Structure formats: structure tokens, C-alpha cells
Amino acid sequence: QTQIRFDLPSAEQVCLQIRNTAGQLVYEKNSFLPAGEQLFSIQKMNLGNTPGIYWYSIAAGQSRAVGKVVLLP
């Protein structure tokens, strides 16, 4: 399981996208979330049980954050 934490200054529609190193979208989640600290938990099976490096982006309103997650075997 991988967890991605982030803060929202106000309630927003949030889109999380995770892509593999080839740029293919492998996971997407859209949620309306309240202001404050948030946590997305992603199960290994949501990423196809394939170890490797993945890139995520979180978009909320006019803000966007990107990062890297490593899925271990």
C-alpha cells in the first residue's frame, strides 16, 4: 500500500492520476474533499501489482502537485 498525503486550503474537487514511466495512465481517482490534510491510499493491485517507478499528479482547483512513488516487489 502506498499513501500520498497533501493539504487542501479549501474544499475542492481533487483528481489524482498515476502514470507509469511510459506515461500510460494506470490509476485515476476523482473526489470532492474538505479543507485540511488529506490522504490517498493506493493498493498495490490498483497499479497492476507491477513493481517500478510511478509518477503521480494531484490537481485541485488551480493548484497541481507532482511526485514520484516506488512500488517494491
mmCIF file as gemmi writes it, N, C-alpha and C atoms, coordinates in Angstrom:
data_model
loop_
_atom_site.group_PDB
_atom_site.id
_atom_site.type_symbol
_atom_site.label_atom_id
_atom_site.label_alt_id
_atom_site.label_comp_id
_atom_site.label_asym_id
_atom_site.label_entity_id
_atom_site.label_seq_id
_atom_site.pdbx_PDB_ins_code
_atom_site.Cartn_x
_atom_site.Cartn_y
_atom_site.Cartn_z
_atom_site.occupancy
_atom_site.B_iso_or_equiv
_atom_site.pdbx_formal_charge
_atom_site.auth_seq_id
_atom_site.auth_asym_id
_atom_site.pdbx_PDB_model_num
ATOM 1 N N . GLN Axp A 1 ? 0.838 -1.184 0 1 0 ? 1 A 1
ATOM 2 C CA . GLN Axp A 1 ? 0 0 0 1 0 ? 1 A 1
ATOM 3 C C . GLN Axp A 1 ? 0.88 1.243 0 1 0 ? 1 A 1
ATOM 4 N N . THR Axp A 2 ? 0.516 2.212 -0.808 1 0 ? 2 A 1
ATOM 5 C CA . THR Axp A 2 ? 1.212 3.487 -0.891 1 0 ? 2 A 1
ATOM 6 C C . THR Axp A 2 ? 0.27 4.581 -0.436 1 0 ? 2 A 1
ATOM 7 N N . GLN Axp A 3 ? 0.79 5.541 0.312 1 0 ? 3 A 1
ATOM 8 C CA . GLN Axp A 3 ? -0.03 6.652 0.782 1 0 ? 3 A 1
ATOM 9 C C . GLN Axp A 3 ? 0.551 7.959 0.282 1 0 ? 3 A 1
ATOM 10 N N . ILE Axp A 4 ? -0.33 8.824 -0.19 1 0 ? 4 A 1
ATOM 11 C CA . ILE Axp A 4 ? 0.054 10.15 -0.65 1 0 ? 4 A 1
ATOM 12 C C . ILE Axp A 4 ? -0.711 11.158 0.198 1 0 ? 4 A 1
ATOM 13 N N . ARG Axp A 5 ? 0.028 11.973 0.939 1 0 ? 5 A 1
ATOM 14 C CA . ARG Axp A 5 ? -0.58 12.992 1.821 1 0 ? 5 A 1
ATOM 15 C C . ARG Axp A 5 ? -0.437 14.373 1.184 1 0 ? 5 A 1
ATOM 16 N N . PHE Axp A 6 ? -1.466 15.194 1.405 1 0 ? 6 A 1
ATOM 17 C CA . PHE Axp A 6 ? -1.421 16.567 0.913 1 0 ? 6 A 1
ATOM 18 C C . PHE Axp A 6 ? -2.43 17.399 1.685 1 0 ? 6 A 1
ATOM 19 N N . ASP Axp A 7 ? -2.283 18.711 1.607 1 0 ? 7 A 1
ATOM 20 C CA . ASP Axp A 7 ? -3.179 19.647 2.289 1 0 ? 7 A 1
ATOM 21 C C . ASP Axp A 7 ? -4.001 20.42 1.281 1 0 ? 7 A 1
ATOM 22 N N . LEU Axp A 8 ? -5.258 20.643 1.629 1 0 ? 8 A 1
ATOM 23 C CA . LEU Axp A 8 ? -6.141 21.488 0.825 1 0 ? 8 A 1
ATOM 24 C C . LEU Axp A 8 ? -6.505 22.726 1.631 1 0 ? 8 A 1
ATOM 25 N N . PRO Axp A 9 ? -6.294 23.911 1.079 1 0 ? 9 A 1
ATOM 26 C CA . PRO Axp A 9 ? -6.659 25.126 1.811 1 0 ? 9 A 1
ATOM 27 C C . PRO Axp A 9 ? -8.17 25.331 1.892 1 0 ? 9 A 1
ATOM 28 N N . SER Axp A 10 ? -8.91 24.756 0.935 1 0 ? 10 A 1
ATOM 29 C CA . SER Axp A 10 ? -10.366 24.85 0.945 1 0 ? 10 A 1
ATOM 30 C C . SER Axp A 10 ? -10.934 23.591 0.3 1 0 ? 10 A 1
ATOM 31 N N . ALA Axp A 11 ? -12.211 23.356 0.505 1 0 ? 11 A 1
ATOM 32 C CA . ALA Axp A 11 ? -12.862 22.189 -0.092 1 0 ? 11 A 1
ATOM 33 C C . ALA Axp A 11 ? -12.764 22.288 -1.615 1 0 ? 11 A 1
ATOM 34 N N . GLU Axp A 12 ? -12.383 21.201 -2.254 1 0 ? 12 A 1
ATOM 35 C CA . GLU Axp A 12 ? -12.147 21.212 -3.711 1 0 ? 12 A 1
ATOM 36 C C . GLU Axp A 12 ? -12.443 19.845 -4.319 1 0 ? 12 A 1
ATOM 37 N N . GLN Axp A 13 ? -12.717 19.867 -5.607 1 0 ? 13 A 1
ATOM 38 C CA . GLN Axp A 13 ? -12.717 18.649 -6.404 1 0 ? 13 A 1
ATOM 39 C C . GLN Axp A 13 ? -11.251 18.311 -6.664 1 0 ? 13 A 1
ATOM 40 N N . VAL Axp A 14 ? -10.846 17.093 -6.351 1 0 ? 14 A 1
ATOM 41 C CA . VAL Axp A 14 ? -9.447 16.685 -6.465 1 0 ? 14 A 1
ATOM 42 C C . VAL Axp A 14 ? -9.34 15.514 -7.44 1 0 ? 14 A 1
ATOM 43 N N . CYS Axp A 15 ? -8.355 15.577 -8.315 1 0 ? 15 A 1
ATOM 44 C CA . CYS Axp A 15 ? -8.096 14.49 -9.253 1 0 ? 15 A 1
ATOM 45 C C . CYS Axp A 15 ? -6.678 13.968 -9.026 1 0 ? 15 A 1
ATOM 46 N N . LEU Axp A 16 ? -6.568 12.696 -8.714 1 0 ? 16 A 1
ATOM 47 C CA . LEU Axp A 16 ? -5.28 12.025 -8.578 1 0 ? 16 A 1
ATOM 48 C C . LEU Axp A 16 ? -5.084 11.144 -9.797 1 0 ? 16 A 1
ATOM 49 N N . GLN Axp A 17 ? -3.965 11.293 -10.473 1 0 ? 17 A 1
ATOM 50 C CA . GLN Axp A 17 ? -3.612 10.431 -11.593 1 0 ? 17 A 1
ATOM 51 C C . GLN Axp A 17 ? -2.227 9.838 -11.337 1 0 ? 17 A 1
ATOM 52 N N . ILE Axp A 18 ? -2.093 8.556 -11.647 1 0 ? 18 A 1
ATOM 53 C CA . ILE Axp A 18 ? -0.807 7.887 -11.52 1 0 ? 18 A 1
ATOM 54 C C . ILE Axp A 18 ? -0.461 7.291 -12.875 1 0 ? 18 A 1
ATOM 55 N N . ARG Axp A 19 ? 0.772 7.569 -13.302 1 0 ? 19 A 1
ATOM 56 C CA . ARG Axp A 19 ? 1.246 7.088 -14.607 1 0 ? 19 A 1
ATOM 57 C C . ARG Axp A 19 ? 2.526 6.276 -14.433 1 0 ? 19 A 1
ATOM 58 N N . ASN Axp A 20 ? 2.707 5.309 -15.313 1 0 ? 20 A 1
ATOM 59 C CA . ASN Axp A 20 ? 3.952 4.542 -15.294 1 0 ? 20 A 1
ATOM 60 C C . ASN Axp A 20 ? 5.04 5.329 -16.022 1 0 ? 20 A 1
ATOM 61 N N . THR Axp A 21 ? 6.234 4.776 -16.101 1 0 ? 21 A 1
ATOM 62 C CA . THR Axp A 21 ? 7.351 5.507 -16.71 1 0 ? 21 A 1
ATOM 63 C C . THR Axp A 21 ? 7.171 5.695 -18.213 1 0 ? 21 A 1
ATOM 64 N N . ALA Axp A 22 ? 6.264 4.938 -18.834 1 0 ? 22 A 1
ATOM 65 C CA . ALA Axp A 22 ? 5.964 5.124 -20.257 1 0 ? 22 A 1
ATOM 66 C C . ALA Axp A 22 ? 4.918 6.217 -20.463 1 0 ? 22 A 1
ATOM 67 N N . GLY Axp A 23 ? 4.411 6.785 -19.361 1 0 ? 23 A 1
ATOM 68 C CA . GLY Axp A 23 ? 3.415 7.851 -19.457 1 0 ? 23 A 1
ATOM 69 C C . GLY Axp A 23 ? 1.99 7.364 -19.543 1 0 ? 23 A 1
ATOM 70 N N . GLN Axp A 24 ? 1.784 6.054 -19.422 1 0 ? 24 A 1
ATOM 71 C CA . GLN Axp A 24 ? 0.432 5.497 -19.501 1 0 ? 24 A 1
ATOM 72 C C . GLN Axp A 24 ? -0.291 5.696 -18.176 1 0 ? 24 A 1
ATOM 73 N N . LEU Axp A 25 ? -1.537 6.145 -18.242 1 0 ? 25 A 1
ATOM 74 C CA . LEU Axp A 25 ? -2.359 6.305 -17.054 1 0 ? 25 A 1
ATOM 75 C C . LEU Axp A 25 ? -2.721 4.92 -16.516 1 0 ? 25 A 1
ATOM 76 N N . VAL Axp A 26 ? -2.348 4.639 -15.267 1 0 ? 26 A 1
ATOM 77 C CA . VAL Axp A 26 ? -2.632 3.325 -14.679 1 0 ? 26 A 1
ATOM 78 C C . VAL Axp A 26 ? -3.642 3.409 -13.532 1 0 ? 26 A 1
ATOM 79 N N . TYR Axp A 27 ? -3.901 4.639 -13.034 1 0 ? 27 A 1
ATOM 80 C CA . TYR Axp A 27 ? -4.852 4.795 -11.93 1 0 ? 27 A 1
ATOM 81 C C . TYR Axp A 27 ? -5.345 6.235 -11.921 1 0 ? 27 A 1
ATOM 82 N N . GLU Axp A 28 ? -6.639 6.395 -11.664 1 0 ? 28 A 1
ATOM 83 C CA . GLU Axp A 28 ? -7.215 7.735 -11.543 1 0 ? 28 A 1
ATOM 84 C C . GLU Axp A 28 ? -8.329 7.709 -10.512 1 0 ? 28 A 1
ATOM 85 N N . LYS Axp A 29 ? -8.366 8.752 -9.691 1 0 ? 29 A 1
ATOM 86 C CA . LYS Axp A 29 ? -9.412 8.88 -8.686 1 0 ? 29 A 1
ATOM 87 C C . LYS Axp A 29 ? -9.833 10.339 -8.607 1 0 ? 29 A 1
ATOM 88 N N . ASN Axp A 30 ? -11.134 10.585 -8.668 1 0 ? 30 A 1
ATOM 89 C CA . ASN Axp A 30 ? -11.698 11.922 -8.536 1 0 ? 30 A 1
ATOM 90 C C . ASN Axp A 30 ? -12.584 11.941 -7.307 1 0 ? 30 A 1
ATOM 91 N N . SER Axp A 31 ? -12.379 12.945 -6.451 1 0 ? 31 A 1
ATOM 92 C CA . SER Axp A 31 ? -13.156 13.048 -5.215 1 0 ? 31 A 1
ATOM 93 C C . SER Axp A 31 ? -13.327 14.512 -4.838 1 0 ? 31 A 1
ATOM 94 N N . PHE Axp A 32 ? -14.46 14.828 -4.231 1 0 ? 32 A 1
ATOM 95 C CA . PHE Axp A 32 ? -14.639 16.143 -3.634 1 0 ? 32 A 1
ATOM 96 C C . PHE Axp A 32 ? -14.221 15.996 -2.178 1 0 ? 32 A 1
ATOM 97 N N . LEU Axp A 33 ? -13.213 16.777 -1.762 1 0 ? 33 A 1
ATOM 98 C CA . LEU Axp A 33 ? -12.645 16.623 -0.427 1 0 ? 33 A 1
ATOM 99 C C . LEU Axp A 33 ? -12.738 17.926 0.359 1 0 ? 33 A 1
ATOM 100 N N . PRO Axp A 34 ? -12.875 17.832 1.683 1 0 ? 34 A 1
ATOM 101 C CA . PRO Axp A 34 ? -12.929 19.034 2.517 1 0 ? 34 A 1
ATOM 102 C C . PRO Axp A 34 ? -11.541 19.64 2.705 1 0 ? 34 A 1
ATOM 103 N N . ALA Axp A 35 ? -11.511 20.848 3.225 1 0 ? 35 A 1
ATOM 104 C CA . ALA Axp A 35 ? -10.24 21.508 3.528 1 0 ? 35 A 1
ATOM 105 C C . ALA Axp A 35 ? -9.496 20.724 4.605 1 0 ? 35 A 1
ATOM 106 N N . GLY Axp A 36 ? -8.156 20.825 4.572 1 0 ? 36 A 1
ATOM 107 C CA . GLY Axp A 36 ? -7.335 20.176 5.593 1 0 ? 36 A 1
ATOM 108 C C . GLY Axp A 36 ? -6.436 19.114 5.014 1 0 ? 36 A 1
ATOM 109 N N . GLU Axp A 37 ? -5.803 18.369 5.909 1 0 ? 37 A 1
ATOM 110 C CA . GLU Axp A 37 ? -4.887 17.305 5.487 1 0 ? 37 A 1
ATOM 111 C C . GLU Axp A 37 ? -5.674 16.142 4.89 1 0 ? 37 A 1
ATOM 112 N N . GLN Axp A 38 ? -5.197 15.651 3.758 1 0 ? 38 A 1
ATOM 113 C CA . GLN Axp A 38 ? -5.866 14.559 3.047 1 0 ? 38 A 1
ATOM 114 C C . GLN Axp A 38 ? -4.876 13.423 2.821 1 0 ? 38 A 1
ATOM 115 N N . LEU Axp A 39 ? -5.428 12.252 2.588 1 0 ? 39 A 1
ATOM 116 C CA . LEU Axp A 39 ? -4.615 11.064 2.378 1 0 ? 39 A 1
ATOM 117 C C . LEU Axp A 39 ? -5.274 10.187 1.321 1 0 ? 39 A 1
ATOM 118 N N . PHE Axp A 40 ? -4.541 9.895 0.275 1 0 ? 40 A 1
ATOM 119 C CA . PHE Axp A 40 ? -4.971 8.897 -0.704 1 0 ? 40 A 1
ATOM 120 C C . PHE Axp A 40 ? -4.176 7.632 -0.416 1 0 ? 40 A 1
ATOM 121 N N . SER Axp A 41 ? -4.865 6.51 -0.243 1 0 ? 41 A 1
ATOM 122 C CA . SER Axp A 41 ? -4.21 5.207 -0.074 1 0 ? 41 A 1
ATOM 123 C C . SER Axp A 41 ? -4.415 4.414 -1.355 1 0 ? 41 A 1
ATOM 124 N N . ILE Axp A 42 ? -3.332 3.947 -1.928 1 0 ? 42 A 1
ATOM 125 C CA . ILE Axp A 42 ? -3.397 3.198 -3.174 1 0 ? 42 A 1
ATOM 126 C C . ILE Axp A 42 ? -2.885 1.795 -2.92 1 0 ? 42 A 1
ATOM 127 N N . GLN Axp A 43 ? -3.7 0.83 -3.243 1 0 ? 43 A 1
ATOM 128 C CA . GLN Axp A 43 ? -3.326 -0.569 -3.076 1 0 ? 43 A 1
ATOM 129 C C . GLN Axp A 43 ? -2.441 -1.009 -4.242 1 0 ? 43 A 1
ATOM 130 N N . LYS Axp A 44 ? -1.557 -1.941 -3.967 1 0 ? 44 A 1
ATOM 131 C CA . LYS Axp A 44 ? -0.649 -2.474 -4.983 1 0 ? 44 A 1
ATOM 132 C C . LYS Axp A 44 ? -1.413 -3.004 -6.198 1 0 ? 44 A 1
ATOM 133 N N . MET Axp A 45 ? -2.572 -3.616 -5.956 1 0 ? 45 A 1
ATOM 134 C CA . MET Axp A 45 ? -3.349 -4.186 -7.059 1 0 ? 45 A 1
ATOM 135 C C . MET Axp A 45 ? -3.89 -3.096 -7.984 1 0 ? 45 A 1
ATOM 136 N N . ASN Axp A 46 ? -4.063 -1.852 -7.47 1 0 ? 46 A 1
ATOM 137 C CA . ASN Axp A 46 ? -4.522 -0.756 -8.321 1 0 ? 46 A 1
ATOM 138 C C . ASN Axp A 46 ? -3.469 -0.359 -9.351 1 0 ? 46 A 1
ATOM 139 N N . LEU Axp A 47 ? -2.236 -0.725 -9.109 1 0 ? 47 A 1
ATOM 140 C CA . LEU Axp A 47 ? -1.145 -0.426 -10.037 1 0 ? 47 A 1
ATOM 141 C C . LEU Axp A 47 ? -0.711 -1.672 -10.802 1 0 ? 47 A 1
ATOM 142 N N . GLY Axp A 48 ? -1.588 -2.657 -10.85 1 0 ? 48 A 1
ATOM 143 C CA . GLY Axp A 48 ? -1.325 -3.862 -11.616 1 0 ? 48 A 1
ATOM 144 C C . GLY Axp A 48 ? -0.32 -4.804 -10.98 1 0 ? 48 A 1
ATOM 145 N N . ASN Axp A 49 ? -0.045 -4.623 -9.666 1 0 ? 49 A 1
ATOM 146 C CA . ASN Axp A 49 ? 0.929 -5.456 -8.953 1 0 ? 49 A 1
ATOM 147 C C . ASN Axp A 49 ? 2.293 -5.455 -9.636 1 0 ? 49 A 1
ATOM 148 N N . THR Axp A 50 ? 2.598 -4.401 -10.373 1 0 ? 50 A 1
ATOM 149 C CA . THR Axp A 50 ? 3.852 -4.315 -11.112 1 0 ? 50 A 1
ATOM 150 C C . THR Axp A 50 ? 4.825 -3.384 -10.393 1 0 ? 50 A 1
ATOM 151 N N . PRO Axp A 51 ? 5.92 -3.936 -9.846 1 0 ? 51 A 1
ATOM 152 C CA . PRO Axp A 51 ? 6.909 -3.088 -9.184 1 0 ? 51 A 1
ATOM 153 C C . PRO Axp A 51 ? 7.513 -2.092 -10.171 1 0 ? 51 A 1
ATOM 154 N N . GLY Axp A 52 ? 7.913 -0.941 -9.659 1 0 ? 52 A 1
ATOM 155 C CA . GLY Axp A 52 ? 8.558 0.048 -10.51 1 0 ? 52 A 1
ATOM 156 C C . GLY Axp A 52 ? 8.342 1.457 -9.997 1 0 ? 52 A 1
ATOM 157 N N . ILE Axp A 53 ? 8.716 2.406 -10.83 1 0 ? 53 A 1
ATOM 158 C CA . ILE Axp A 53 ? 8.567 3.821 -10.501 1 0 ? 53 A 1
ATOM 159 C C . ILE Axp A 53 ? 7.311 4.339 -11.183 1 0 ? 53 A 1
ATOM 160 N N . TYR Axp A 54 ? 6.544 5.12 -10.454 1 0 ? 54 A 1
ATOM 161 C CA . TYR Axp A 54 ? 5.319 5.721 -10.961 1 0 ? 54 A 1
ATOM 162 C C . TYR Axp A 54 ? 5.338 7.211 -10.635 1 0 ? 54 A 1
ATOM 163 N N . TRP Axp A 55 ? 4.698 7.998 -11.475 1 0 ? 55 A 1
ATOM 164 C CA . TRP Axp A 55 ? 4.577 9.437 -11.272 1 0 ? 55 A 1
ATOM 165 C C . TRP Axp A 55 ? 3.128 9.764 -10.982 1 0 ? 55 A 1
ATOM 166 N N . TYR Axp A 56 ? 2.89 10.594 -9.981 1 0 ? 56 A 1
ATOM 167 C CA . TYR Axp A 56 ? 1.515 10.99 -9.684 1 0 ? 56 A 1
ATOM 168 C C . TYR Axp A 56 ? 1.357 12.49 -9.836 1 0 ? 56 A 1
ATOM 169 N N . SER Axp A 57 ? 0.136 12.89 -10.142 1 0 ? 57 A 1
ATOM 170 C CA . SER Axp A 57 ? -0.212 14.306 -10.132 1 0 ? 57 A 1
ATOM 171 C C . SER Axp A 57 ? -1.532 14.448 -9.392 1 0 ? 57 A 1
ATOM 172 N N . ILE Axp A 58 ? -1.604 15.496 -8.589 1 0 ? 58 A 1
ATOM 173 C CA . ILE Axp A 58 ? -2.823 15.823 -7.86 1 0 ? 58 A 1
ATOM 174 C C . ILE Axp A 58 ? -3.23 17.219 -8.305 1 0 ? 58 A 1
ATOM 175 N N . ALA Axp A 59 ? -4.436 17.334 -8.841 1 0 ? 59 A 1
ATOM 176 C CA . ALA Axp A 59 ? -4.951 18.632 -9.28 1 0 ? 59 A 1
ATOM 177 C C . ALA Axp A 59 ? -6.167 18.975 -8.437 1 0 ? 59 A 1
ATOM 178 N N . ALA Axp A 60 ? -6.167 20.21 -7.923 1 0 ? 60 A 1
ATOM 179 C CA . ALA Axp A 60 ? -7.292 20.706 -7.117 1 0 ? 60 A 1
ATOM 180 C C . ALA Axp A 60 ? -7.436 22.194 -7.412 1 0 ? 60 A 1
ATOM 181 N N . GLY Axp A 61 ? -8.565 22.556 -8.007 1 0 ? 61 A 1
ATOM 182 C CA . GLY Axp A 61 ? -8.747 23.954 -8.369 1 0 ? 61 A 1
ATOM 183 C C . GLY Axp A 61 ? -7.661 24.365 -9.356 1 0 ? 61 A 1
ATOM 184 N N . GLN Axp A 62 ? -6.928 25.444 -9.037 1 0 ? 62 A 1
ATOM 185 C CA . GLN Axp A 62 ? -5.86 25.904 -9.918 1 0 ? 62 A 1
ATOM 186 C C . GLN Axp A 62 ? -4.493 25.409 -9.47 1 0 ? 62 A 1
ATOM 187 N N . SER Axp A 63 ? -4.457 24.538 -8.476 1 0 ? 63 A 1
ATOM 188 C CA . SER Axp A 63 ? -3.191 24.021 -7.952 1 0 ? 63 A 1
ATOM 189 C C . SER Axp A 63 ? -2.925 22.623 -8.479 1 0 ? 63 A 1
ATOM 190 N N . ARG Axp A 64 ? -1.642 22.318 -8.599 1 0 ? 64 A 1
ATOM 191 C CA . ARG Axp A 64 ? -1.232 20.992 -9.045 1 0 ? 64 A 1
ATOM 192 C C . ARG Axp A 64 ? 0.073 20.627 -8.362 1 0 ? 64 A 1
ATOM 193 N N . ALA Axp A 65 ? 0.173 19.378 -7.951 1 0 ? 65 A 1
ATOM 194 C CA . ALA Axp A 65 ? 1.408 18.863 -7.351 1 0 ? 65 A 1
ATOM 195 C C . ALA Axp A 65 ? 1.762 17.566 -8.064 1 0 ? 65 A 1
ATOM 196 N N . VAL Axp A 66 ? 3.055 17.332 -8.222 1 0 ? 66 A 1
ATOM 197 C CA . VAL Axp A 66 ? 3.512 16.092 -8.84 1 0 ? 66 A 1
ATOM 198 C C . VAL Axp A 66 ? 4.554 15.447 -7.934 1 0 ? 66 A 1
ATOM 199 N N . GLY Axp A 67 ? 4.692 14.15 -8.072 1 0 ? 67 A 1
ATOM 200 C CA . GLY Axp A 67 ? 5.667 13.436 -7.274 1 0 ? 67 A 1
ATOM 201 C C . GLY Axp A 67 ? 5.907 12.051 -7.832 1 0 ? 67 A 1
ATOM 202 N N . LYS Axp A 68 ? 6.768 11.339 -7.144 1 0 ? 68 A 1
ATOM 203 C CA . LYS Axp A 68 ? 7.181 10.001 -7.58 1 0 ? 68 A 1
ATOM 204 C C . LYS Axp A 68 ? 6.892 9.013 -6.467 1 0 ? 68 A 1
ATOM 205 N N . VAL Axp A 69 ? 6.421 7.834 -6.826 1 0 ? 69 A 1
ATOM 206 C CA . VAL Axp A 69 ? 6.266 6.74 -5.873 1 0 ? 69 A 1
ATOM 207 C C . VAL Axp A 69 ? 6.983 5.52 -6.453 1 0 ? 69 A 1
ATOM 208 N N . VAL Axp A 70 ? 7.541 4.713 -5.577 1 0 ? 70 A 1
ATOM 209 C CA . VAL Axp A 70 ? 8.237 3.494 -5.976 1 0 ? 70 A 1
ATOM 210 C C . VAL Axp A 70 ? 7.471 2.323 -5.384 1 0 ? 70 A 1
ATOM 211 N N . LEU Axp A 71 ? 7.043 1.417 -6.248 1 0 ? 71 A 1
ATOM 212 C CA . LEU Axp A 71 ? 6.348 0.215 -5.805 1 0 ? 71 A 1
ATOM 213 C C . LEU Axp A 71 ? 7.353 -0.925 -5.766 1 0 ? 71 A 1
ATOM 214 N N . LEU Axp A 72 ? 7.578 -1.461 -4.57 1 0 ? 72 A 1
ATOM 215 C CA . LEU Axp A 72 ? 8.55 -2.54 -4.377 1 0 ? 72 A 1
ATOM 216 C C . LEU Axp A 72 ? 7.883 -3.886 -4.57 1 0 ? 72 A 1
ATOM 217 N N . PRO Axp A 73 ? 8.672 -4.897 -4.946 1 0 ? 73 A 1
ATOM 218 C CA . PRO Axp A 73 ? 8.109 -6.249 -5.141 1 0 ? 73 A 1
ATOM 219 C C . PRO Axp A 73 ? 7.615 -6.848 -3.851 1 0 ? 73 A 1
